[in-house]
PDB file of C-alpha atoms in Angstrom:
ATOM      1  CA  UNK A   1      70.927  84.428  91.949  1.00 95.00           C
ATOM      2  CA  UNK A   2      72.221  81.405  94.212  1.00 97.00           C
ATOM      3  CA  UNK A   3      73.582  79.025  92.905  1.00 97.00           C
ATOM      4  CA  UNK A   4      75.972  75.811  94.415  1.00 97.00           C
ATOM      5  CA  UNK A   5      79.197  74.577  93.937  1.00 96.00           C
ATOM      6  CA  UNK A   6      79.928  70.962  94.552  1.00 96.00           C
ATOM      7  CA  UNK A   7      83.612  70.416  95.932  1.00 95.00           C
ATOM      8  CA  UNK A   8      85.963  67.991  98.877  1.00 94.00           C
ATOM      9  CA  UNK A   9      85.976  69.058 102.553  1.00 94.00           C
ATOM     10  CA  UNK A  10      89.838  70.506 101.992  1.00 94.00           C
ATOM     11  CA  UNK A  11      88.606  73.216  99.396  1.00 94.00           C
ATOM     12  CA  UNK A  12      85.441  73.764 100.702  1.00 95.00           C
ATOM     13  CA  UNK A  13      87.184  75.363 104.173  1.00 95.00           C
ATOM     14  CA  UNK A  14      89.518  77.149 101.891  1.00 94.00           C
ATOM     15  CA  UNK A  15      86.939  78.897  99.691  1.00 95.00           C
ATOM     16  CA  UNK A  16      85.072  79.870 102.565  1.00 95.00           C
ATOM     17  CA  UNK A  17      88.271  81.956 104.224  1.00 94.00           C
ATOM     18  CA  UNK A  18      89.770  82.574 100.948  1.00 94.00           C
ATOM     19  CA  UNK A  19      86.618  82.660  98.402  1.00 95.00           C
ATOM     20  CA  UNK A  20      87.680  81.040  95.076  1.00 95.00           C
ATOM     21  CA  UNK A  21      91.015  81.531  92.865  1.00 91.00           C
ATOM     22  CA  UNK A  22      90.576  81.423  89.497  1.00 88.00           C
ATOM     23  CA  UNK A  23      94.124  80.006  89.266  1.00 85.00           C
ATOM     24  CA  UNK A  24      92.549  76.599  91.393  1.00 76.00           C
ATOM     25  CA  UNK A  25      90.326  75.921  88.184  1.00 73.00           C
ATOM     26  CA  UNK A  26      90.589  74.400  84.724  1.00 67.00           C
ATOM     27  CA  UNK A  27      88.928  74.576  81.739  1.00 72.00           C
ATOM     28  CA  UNK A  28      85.638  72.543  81.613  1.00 76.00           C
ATOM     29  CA  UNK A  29      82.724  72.480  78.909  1.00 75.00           C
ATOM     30  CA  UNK A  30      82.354  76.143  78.870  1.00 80.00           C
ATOM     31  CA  UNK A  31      86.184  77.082  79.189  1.00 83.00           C
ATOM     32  CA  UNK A  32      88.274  78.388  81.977  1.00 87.00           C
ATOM     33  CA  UNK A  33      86.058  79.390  84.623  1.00 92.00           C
ATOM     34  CA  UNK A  34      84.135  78.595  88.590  1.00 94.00           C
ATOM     35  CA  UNK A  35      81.382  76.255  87.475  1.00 94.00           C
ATOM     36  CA  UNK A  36      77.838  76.329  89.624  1.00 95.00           C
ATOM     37  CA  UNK A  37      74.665  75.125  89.029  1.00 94.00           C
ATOM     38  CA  UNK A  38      71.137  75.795  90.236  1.00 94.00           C
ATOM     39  CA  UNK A  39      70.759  71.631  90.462  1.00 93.00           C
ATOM     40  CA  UNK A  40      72.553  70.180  93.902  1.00 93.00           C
ATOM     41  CA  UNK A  41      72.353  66.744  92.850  1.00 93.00           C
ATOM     42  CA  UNK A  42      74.565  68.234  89.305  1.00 91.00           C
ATOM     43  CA  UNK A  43      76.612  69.806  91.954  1.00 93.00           C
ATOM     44  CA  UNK A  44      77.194  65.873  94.042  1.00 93.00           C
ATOM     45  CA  UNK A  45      79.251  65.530  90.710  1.00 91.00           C
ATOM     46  CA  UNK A  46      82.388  67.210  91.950  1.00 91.00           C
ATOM     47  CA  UNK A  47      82.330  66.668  95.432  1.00 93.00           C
ATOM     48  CA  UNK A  48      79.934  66.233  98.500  1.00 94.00           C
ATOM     49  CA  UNK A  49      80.419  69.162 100.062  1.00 96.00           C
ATOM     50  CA  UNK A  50      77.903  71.858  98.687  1.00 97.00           C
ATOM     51  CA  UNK A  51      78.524  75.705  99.385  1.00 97.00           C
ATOM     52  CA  UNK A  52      75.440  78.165  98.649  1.00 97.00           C
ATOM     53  CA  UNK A  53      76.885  81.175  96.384  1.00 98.00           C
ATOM     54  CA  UNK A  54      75.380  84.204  95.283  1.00 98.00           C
ATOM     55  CA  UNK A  55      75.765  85.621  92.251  1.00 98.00           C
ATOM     56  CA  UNK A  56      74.836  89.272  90.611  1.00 98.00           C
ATOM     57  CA  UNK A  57      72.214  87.952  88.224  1.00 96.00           C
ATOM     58  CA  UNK A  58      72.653  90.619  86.293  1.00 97.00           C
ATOM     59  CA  UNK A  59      76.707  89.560  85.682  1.00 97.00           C
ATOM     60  CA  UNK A  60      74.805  86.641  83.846  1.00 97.00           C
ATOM     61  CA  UNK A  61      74.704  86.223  80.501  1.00 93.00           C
ATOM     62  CA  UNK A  62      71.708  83.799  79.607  1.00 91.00           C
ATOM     63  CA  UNK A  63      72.307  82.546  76.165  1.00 80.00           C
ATOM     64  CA  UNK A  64      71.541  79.245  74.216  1.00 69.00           C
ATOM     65  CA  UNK A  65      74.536  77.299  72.547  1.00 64.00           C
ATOM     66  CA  UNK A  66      73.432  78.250  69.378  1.00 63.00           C
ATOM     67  CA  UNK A  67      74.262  81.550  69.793  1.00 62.00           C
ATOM     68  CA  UNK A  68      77.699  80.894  71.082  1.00 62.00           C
ATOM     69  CA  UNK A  69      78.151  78.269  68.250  1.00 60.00           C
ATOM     70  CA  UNK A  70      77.788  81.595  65.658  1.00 60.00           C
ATOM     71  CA  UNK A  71      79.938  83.617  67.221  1.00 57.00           C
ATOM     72  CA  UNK A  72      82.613  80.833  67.662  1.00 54.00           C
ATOM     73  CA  UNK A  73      82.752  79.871  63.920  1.00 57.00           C
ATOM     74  CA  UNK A  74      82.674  83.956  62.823  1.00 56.00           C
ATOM     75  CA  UNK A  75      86.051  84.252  65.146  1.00 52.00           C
ATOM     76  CA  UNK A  76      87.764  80.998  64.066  1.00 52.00           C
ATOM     77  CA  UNK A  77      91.312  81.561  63.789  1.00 50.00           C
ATOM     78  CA  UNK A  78      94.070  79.254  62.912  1.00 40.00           C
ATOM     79  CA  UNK A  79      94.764  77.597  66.297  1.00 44.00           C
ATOM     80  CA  UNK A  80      91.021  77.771  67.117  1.00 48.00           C
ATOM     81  CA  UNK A  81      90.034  77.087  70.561  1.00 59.00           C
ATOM     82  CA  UNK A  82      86.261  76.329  70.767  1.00 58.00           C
ATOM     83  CA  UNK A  83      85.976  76.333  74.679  1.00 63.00           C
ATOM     84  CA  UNK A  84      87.495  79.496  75.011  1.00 70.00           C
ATOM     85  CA  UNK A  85      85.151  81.188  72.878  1.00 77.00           C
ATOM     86  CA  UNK A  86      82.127  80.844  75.366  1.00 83.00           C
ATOM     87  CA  UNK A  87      84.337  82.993  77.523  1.00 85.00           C
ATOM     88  CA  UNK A  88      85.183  85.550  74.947  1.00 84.00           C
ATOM     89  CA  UNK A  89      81.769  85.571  73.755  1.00 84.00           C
ATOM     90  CA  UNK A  90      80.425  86.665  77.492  1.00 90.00           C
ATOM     91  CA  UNK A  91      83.026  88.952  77.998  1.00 90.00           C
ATOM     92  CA  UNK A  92      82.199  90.701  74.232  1.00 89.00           C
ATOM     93  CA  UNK A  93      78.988  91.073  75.730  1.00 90.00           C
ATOM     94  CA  UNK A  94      79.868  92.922  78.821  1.00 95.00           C
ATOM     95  CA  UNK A  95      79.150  89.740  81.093  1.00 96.00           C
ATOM     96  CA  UNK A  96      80.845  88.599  83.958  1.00 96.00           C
ATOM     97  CA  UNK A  97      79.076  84.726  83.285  1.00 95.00           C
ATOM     98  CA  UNK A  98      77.305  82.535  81.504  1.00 93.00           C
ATOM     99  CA  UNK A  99      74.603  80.195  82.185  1.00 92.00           C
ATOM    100  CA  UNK A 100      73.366  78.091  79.444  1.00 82.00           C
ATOM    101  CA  UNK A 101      70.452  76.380  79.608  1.00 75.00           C
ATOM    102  CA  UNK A 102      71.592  73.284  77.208  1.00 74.00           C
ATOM    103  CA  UNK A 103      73.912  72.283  80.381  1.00 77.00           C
ATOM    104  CA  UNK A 104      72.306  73.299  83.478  1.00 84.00           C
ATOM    105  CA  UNK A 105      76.110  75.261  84.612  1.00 89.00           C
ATOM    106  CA  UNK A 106      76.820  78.406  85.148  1.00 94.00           C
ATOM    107  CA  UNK A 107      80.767  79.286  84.759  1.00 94.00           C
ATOM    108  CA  UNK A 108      81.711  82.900  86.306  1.00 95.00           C
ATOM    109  CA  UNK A 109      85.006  84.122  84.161  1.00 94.00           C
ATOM    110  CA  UNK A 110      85.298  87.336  86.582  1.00 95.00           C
ATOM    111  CA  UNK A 111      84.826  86.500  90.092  1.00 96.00           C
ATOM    112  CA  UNK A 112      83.829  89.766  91.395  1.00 97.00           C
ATOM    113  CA  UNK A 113      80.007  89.082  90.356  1.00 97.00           C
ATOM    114  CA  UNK A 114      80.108  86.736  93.768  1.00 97.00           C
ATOM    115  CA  UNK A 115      78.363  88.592  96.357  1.00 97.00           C
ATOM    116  CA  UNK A 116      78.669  85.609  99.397  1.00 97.00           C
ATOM    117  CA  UNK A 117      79.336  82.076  99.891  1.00 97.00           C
ATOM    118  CA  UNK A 118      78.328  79.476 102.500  1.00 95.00           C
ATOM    119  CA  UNK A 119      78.838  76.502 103.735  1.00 90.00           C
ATOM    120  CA  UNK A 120      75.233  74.505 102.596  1.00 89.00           C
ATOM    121  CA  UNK A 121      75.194  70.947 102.957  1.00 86.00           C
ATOM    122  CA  UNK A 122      77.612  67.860 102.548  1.00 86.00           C
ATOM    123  CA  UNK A 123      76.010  64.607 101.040  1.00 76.00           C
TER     124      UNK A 123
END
């Protein structure tokens, strides 16, 4: 699967060397994770400089928010975190990844489903 990543000039050289650190990233919409997204122009969002990634498809879990929103309220506990059930719901699953279609991202908890990255474009 390729997918991009939208980030400055400064990380952009470093991921290529380095590839990504999970400890570089914070939680976003679908909890702690490397966002991507099929959509370059989504990607523009976070930075102008695009790298190309790609990903194990089959480290993907594809999965509607609906789904997620299920398991979330069956695992509620007293200091309830929603965002980090998305990654806890993945993981249950024996994904590496999610991609739901409701927000057009893909977040990669486990970075070994990368297979490459390249530099792609800066806009």
């Amino acid at each position: 699967m390729i997918v991009f990543h939208g980030t400055s000039a400064y990380n952009a050289a470093s991921i290529i060397v380095d590839g990504f650190s999970m400890d570089a990233f914070y939680s976003g919409s679908l909890g702690k994770g490397i966002y991507f997204s099929r959509d370059i122009d989504k990607c523009v969002e976070y930075g102008r400089h695009i790298l190309k990634v790609e990903i194990d498809e089959g480290s993907i879990l594809k999965d509607d928010f609906d789904s997620i929103s299920s398991f979330a309220q069956s695992h509620s506990e007293i200091n309830f975190n929603f965002m980090s059930q998305f990654e806890k719901y993945t993981l249950s699953k024996g994904y590496k990844g999610l991609e739901l279609s409701t927000f057009n991202e893909i977040v990669v908890y486990d970075l070994s489903c990368i297979v490459s990255i390249s530099q792609y474009a800066v806009k």
